[in-house]
PDB file of C-alpha atoms and ligand atoms in Angstrom:
ATOM      1  CA  VAL A   1    -161.940  52.739  44.238  1.00  0.00           C
ATOM      2  CA  LYS A   2    -158.493  53.509  42.868  1.00  0.00           C
ATOM      3  CA  ARG A   3    -156.798  50.293  41.824  1.00  0.00           C
ATOM      4  CA  HIS A   4    -153.101  49.721  41.388  1.00  0.00           C
ATOM      5  CA  ALA A   5    -152.435  48.827  37.738  1.00  0.00           C
ATOM      6  CA  ALA A   6    -151.316  45.321  38.686  1.00  0.00           C
ATOM      7  CA  LEU A   7    -154.732  44.651  40.254  1.00  0.00           C
ATOM      8  CA  VAL A   8    -156.823  46.072  37.417  1.00  0.00           C
ATOM      9  CA  PRO A   9    -157.135  42.831  35.381  1.00  0.00           C
ATOM     10  CA  LEU A  10    -158.376  40.966  38.457  1.00  0.00           C
ATOM     11  CA  SER A  11    -160.777  43.809  39.277  1.00  0.00           C
ATOM     12  CA  GLU A  12    -162.103  43.648  35.726  1.00  0.00           C
ATOM     13  CA  ASP A  13    -162.731  39.933  36.167  1.00  0.00           C
ATOM     14  CA  HIS A  14    -164.691  40.852  39.298  1.00  0.00           C
ATOM     15  CA  HIS A  15    -167.094  42.956  37.249  1.00  0.00           C
ATOM     16  CA  HIS A  16    -167.825  39.925  35.079  1.00  0.00           C
ATOM     17  CA  GLU A  17    -168.245  37.750  38.147  1.00  0.00           C
ATOM     18  CA  LEU A  18    -170.792  40.189  39.577  1.00  0.00           C
ATOM     19  CA  VAL A  19    -172.738  40.047  36.303  1.00  0.00           C
ATOM     20  CA  GLN A  20    -172.663  36.243  36.534  1.00  0.00           C
ATOM     21  CA  ALA A  21    -173.863  36.378  40.142  1.00  0.00           C
ATOM     22  CA  ARG A  22    -176.784  38.601  39.136  1.00  0.00           C
ATOM     23  CA  ARG A  23    -177.712  36.169  36.353  1.00  0.00           C
ATOM     24  CA  LEU A  24    -177.615  33.205  38.732  1.00  0.00           C
ATOM     25  CA  LEU A  25    -179.831  35.019  41.240  1.00  0.00           C
ATOM     26  CA  ALA A  26    -182.257  36.179  38.532  1.00  0.00           C
ATOM     27  CA  ALA A  27    -182.541  32.636  37.151  1.00  0.00           C
ATOM     28  CA  ALA A  28    -183.117  31.299  40.676  1.00  0.00           C
ATOM     29  CA  GLU A  29    -185.991  33.718  41.165  1.00  0.00           C
ATOM     30  CA  SER A  30    -187.785  33.667  37.862  1.00  0.00           C
ATOM     31  CA  ALA A  31    -186.554  31.073  35.354  1.00  0.00           C
ATOM     32  CA  ASP A  32    -188.384  27.840  34.581  1.00  0.00           C
ATOM     33  CA  ALA A  33    -186.557  24.485  34.571  1.00  0.00           C
ATOM     34  CA  GLU A  34    -185.244  25.062  31.068  1.00  0.00           C
ATOM     35  CA  GLY A  35    -184.014  28.556  31.949  1.00  0.00           C
ATOM     36  CA  ARG A  36    -182.328  27.275  35.101  1.00  0.00           C
ATOM     37  CA  LEU A  37    -180.585  24.581  33.081  1.00  0.00           C
ATOM     38  CA  ALA A  38    -179.334  27.172  30.570  1.00  0.00           C
ATOM     39  CA  ALA A  39    -178.168  29.540  33.316  1.00  0.00           C
ATOM     40  CA  GLY A  40    -176.532  26.680  35.203  1.00  0.00           C
ATOM     41  CA  LYS A  41    -174.705  25.442  32.130  1.00  0.00           C
ATOM     42  CA  ALA A  42    -173.526  28.943  31.209  1.00  0.00           C
ATOM     43  CA  TYR A  43    -172.128  29.498  34.682  1.00  0.00           C
ATOM     44  CA  ALA A  44    -170.531  26.051  35.030  1.00  0.00           C
ATOM     45  CA  ASP A  45    -168.780  26.566  31.677  1.00  0.00           C
ATOM     46  CA  ALA A  46    -167.594  30.052  32.621  1.00  0.00           C
ATOM     47  CA  PHE A  47    -166.363  28.848  36.001  1.00  0.00           C
ATOM     48  CA  PHE A  48    -164.152  26.097  34.630  1.00  0.00           C
ATOM     49  CA  GLU A  49    -162.999  28.145  31.627  1.00  0.00           C
ATOM     50  CA  THR A  50    -162.107  31.403  33.365  1.00  0.00           C
ATOM     51  CA  THR A  51    -162.861  31.609  37.087  1.00  0.00           C
ATOM     52  CA  VAL A  52    -160.548  28.736  38.000  1.00  0.00           C
ATOM     53  CA  ALA A  53    -157.671  30.625  36.342  1.00  0.00           C
ATOM     54  CA  HIS A  54    -158.683  33.814  38.174  1.00  0.00           C
ATOM     55  CA  PHE A  55    -158.574  32.013  41.532  1.00  0.00           C
ATOM     56  CA  ARG A  56    -155.176  30.564  40.620  1.00  0.00           C
ATOM     57  CA  ARG A  57    -153.755  33.992  39.826  1.00  0.00           C
ATOM     58  CA  GLU A  58    -154.995  35.270  43.155  1.00  0.00           C
ATOM     59  CA  GLU A  59    -153.756  32.277  45.130  1.00  0.00           C
ATOM     60  CA  GLU A  60    -150.401  31.755  43.422  1.00  0.00           C
ATOM     61  CA  GLU A  61    -149.348  35.286  42.480  1.00  0.00           C
ATOM     62  CA  LEU A  62    -151.182  37.942  44.457  1.00  0.00           C
ATOM     63  CA  PHE A  63    -151.883  36.439  47.868  1.00  0.00           C
ATOM     64  CA  PRO A  64    -148.288  35.255  48.493  1.00  0.00           C
ATOM     65  CA  VAL A  65    -147.125  38.855  48.046  1.00  0.00           C
ATOM     66  CA  TYR A  66    -149.719  39.923  50.587  1.00  0.00           C
ATOM     67  CA  THR A  67    -148.816  37.253  53.150  1.00  0.00           C
ATOM     68  CA  ARG A  68    -145.160  38.247  52.894  1.00  0.00           C
ATOM     69  CA  HIS A  69    -146.218  41.535  54.489  1.00  0.00           C
ATOM     70  CA  ALA A  70    -149.295  40.701  56.518  1.00  0.00           C
ATOM     71  CA  GLY A  71    -148.899  37.015  57.317  1.00  0.00           C
ATOM     72  CA  SER A  72    -152.042  34.968  57.075  1.00  0.00           C
ATOM     73  CA  THR A  73    -155.065  36.969  58.219  1.00  0.00           C
ATOM     74  CA  PRO A  74    -158.660  35.959  59.030  1.00  0.00           C
ATOM     75  CA  LEU A  75    -159.747  37.918  55.962  1.00  0.00           C
ATOM     76  CA  LEU A  76    -157.443  35.919  53.687  1.00  0.00           C
ATOM     77  CA  GLU A  77    -158.461  32.634  55.346  1.00  0.00           C
ATOM     78  CA  ARG A  78    -162.090  33.494  54.625  1.00  0.00           C
ATOM     79  CA  ILE A  79    -161.347  34.268  50.986  1.00  0.00           C
ATOM     80  CA  LEU A  80    -159.435  31.000  50.511  1.00  0.00           C
ATOM     81  CA  ALA A  81    -162.220  29.006  52.178  1.00  0.00           C
ATOM     82  CA  GLU A  82    -164.714  30.656  49.813  1.00  0.00           C
ATOM     83  CA  HIS A  83    -162.626  29.663  46.799  1.00  0.00           C
ATOM     84  CA  MET A  84    -162.960  26.037  47.910  1.00  0.00           C
ATOM     85  CA  GLN A  85    -166.678  26.435  48.594  1.00  0.00           C
ATOM     86  CA  LEU A  86    -167.266  28.020  45.197  1.00  0.00           C
ATOM     87  CA  HIS A  87    -165.287  25.237  43.553  1.00  0.00           C
ATOM     88  CA  GLY A  88    -167.399  22.626  45.306  1.00  0.00           C
ATOM     89  CA  LEU A  89    -170.646  24.349  44.347  1.00  0.00           C
ATOM     90  CA  ALA A  90    -169.527  24.718  40.730  1.00  0.00           C
ATOM     91  CA  ARG A  91    -168.700  21.001  40.587  1.00  0.00           C
ATOM     92  CA  ALA A  92    -172.119  20.199  42.054  1.00  0.00           C
ATOM     93  CA  LEU A  93    -173.751  22.515  39.529  1.00  0.00           C
ATOM     94  CA  ARG A  94    -171.905  20.790  36.690  1.00  0.00           C
ATOM     95  CA  ALA A  95    -173.321  17.469  37.935  1.00  0.00           C
ATOM     96  CA  ASP A  96    -176.821  19.022  38.107  1.00  0.00           C
ATOM     97  CA  VAL A  97    -176.442  20.207  34.519  1.00  0.00           C
ATOM     98  CA  ALA A  98    -175.322  16.737  33.391  1.00  0.00           C
ATOM     99  CA  ALA A  99    -178.406  15.291  35.128  1.00  0.00           C
ATOM    100  CA  GLN A 100    -180.542  18.073  33.570  1.00  0.00           C
ATOM    101  CA  ASP A 101    -181.905  19.000  36.972  1.00  0.00           C
ATOM    102  CA  VAL A 102    -180.800  22.460  38.133  1.00  0.00           C
ATOM    103  CA  ARG A 103    -182.643  23.586  41.269  1.00  0.00           C
ATOM    104  CA  ALA A 104    -183.268  27.209  42.133  1.00  0.00           C
ATOM    105  CA  GLU A 105    -181.605  26.664  45.509  1.00  0.00           C
ATOM    106  CA  ARG A 106    -178.266  25.742  43.899  1.00  0.00           C
ATOM    107  CA  LEU A 107    -178.297  28.852  41.702  1.00  0.00           C
ATOM    108  CA  ARG A 108    -179.264  31.029  44.653  1.00  0.00           C
ATOM    109  CA  GLU A 109    -176.517  29.625  46.874  1.00  0.00           C
ATOM    110  CA  LEU A 110    -173.860  30.053  44.195  1.00  0.00           C
ATOM    111  CA  GLY A 111    -175.039  33.527  43.194  1.00  0.00           C
ATOM    112  CA  THR A 112    -175.129  34.727  46.776  1.00  0.00           C
ATOM    113  CA  LEU A 113    -171.709  33.351  47.683  1.00  0.00           C
ATOM    114  CA  LEU A 114    -170.100  34.623  44.472  1.00  0.00           C
ATOM    115  CA  ARG A 115    -171.512  38.123  44.970  1.00  0.00           C
ATOM    116  CA  GLU A 116    -170.385  38.306  48.596  1.00  0.00           C
ATOM    117  CA  HIS A 117    -166.963  36.881  47.767  1.00  0.00           C
ATOM    118  CA  VAL A 118    -166.309  39.457  45.071  1.00  0.00           C
ATOM    119  CA  ARG A 119    -167.569  42.304  47.252  1.00  0.00           C
ATOM    120  CA  VAL A 120    -165.290  41.331  50.139  1.00  0.00           C
ATOM    121  CA  GLU A 121    -162.291  40.943  47.843  1.00  0.00           C
ATOM    122  CA  GLU A 122    -162.875  44.321  46.230  1.00  0.00           C
ATOM    123  CA  ARG A 123    -163.900  46.320  49.290  1.00  0.00           C
ATOM    124  CA  GLU A 124    -161.711  44.721  51.925  1.00  0.00           C
ATOM    125  CA  LEU A 125    -158.932  42.439  50.701  1.00  0.00           C
ATOM    126  CA  PHE A 126    -157.750  44.424  47.673  1.00  0.00           C
ATOM    127  CA  GLU A 127    -157.909  47.621  49.737  1.00  0.00           C
ATOM    128  CA  GLU A 128    -155.847  45.944  52.432  1.00  0.00           C
ATOM    129  CA  ILE A 129    -153.350  44.627  49.876  1.00  0.00           C
ATOM    130  CA  GLN A 130    -152.847  48.117  48.479  1.00  0.00           C
ATOM    131  CA  ARG A 131    -152.326  49.369  52.023  1.00  0.00           C
ATOM    132  CA  VAL A 132    -149.725  46.833  53.120  1.00  0.00           C
ATOM    133  CA  VAL A 133    -147.854  45.927  49.928  1.00  0.00           C
ATOM    134  CA  PRO A 134    -145.530  48.622  48.572  1.00  0.00           C
ATOM    135  CA  ALA A 135    -146.639  49.831  45.126  1.00  0.00           C
ATOM    136  CA  ALA A 136    -143.246  48.969  43.620  1.00  0.00           C
ATOM    137  CA  GLU A 137    -143.680  45.388  44.707  1.00  0.00           C
ATOM    138  CA  LEU A 138    -147.201  45.179  43.314  1.00  0.00           C
ATOM    139  CA  ALA A 139    -145.822  46.468  40.030  1.00  0.00           C
ATOM    140  CA  THR A 140    -143.560  43.413  39.717  1.00  0.00           C
ATOM    141  CA  LEU A 141    -146.688  41.226  39.524  1.00  0.00           C
ATOM    142  CA  ASP A 142    -147.270  42.539  36.030  1.00  0.00           C
ATOM    143  CA  GLU A 143    -144.039  41.040  34.762  1.00  0.00           C
ATOM    144  CA  HIS A 144    -145.216  37.460  35.089  1.00  0.00           C
ATOM    145  CA  GLY A 145    -148.867  38.311  35.123  1.00  0.00           C
ATOM    146  CA  GLU A 146    -149.721  38.546  31.439  1.00  0.00           C
ATOM    147  CA  ARG A 147    -152.639  36.511  30.325  1.00  0.00           C
TER     148      ARG A 147
HETATM  149 FE1  FE2 B 201    -161.267  35.286  44.847  1.00  0.00          FE
HETATM  150 FE1  FE2 B 202    -161.229  37.520  42.785  1.00  0.00          FE
END
């Protein structure tokens, strides 16, 4: 998939998120309680340290540019709802970690939702954004988009 330069940093984050999703799913399938706790803690930390900022960049910088051209679409509504779901699951996971009781089901649910979310963003929403937003306008995202 050819990505506009302004979308490349977010797409790179998506690669990391897919790795995290695979780790969550692997831990759900085969880790013991200690391994699930370690995997849960690693993901909860990563979520609040980096994924929250990624969601914010999408919601506050990228998506408004898209809605200026497309309005609000069912696809975007789905993505925003998933951000809230992922946030809720990550908070629940953080509580599980604090209680030292991370169930396979929680890891599986988070891993599955994260993987699907990233796939839909990459394959559908980002494609759609590149289709409807003029490249010159996407390029202006870079100007306030440094991290
Ligand atoms: Fe997202
Ligand atoms: Fe994303």
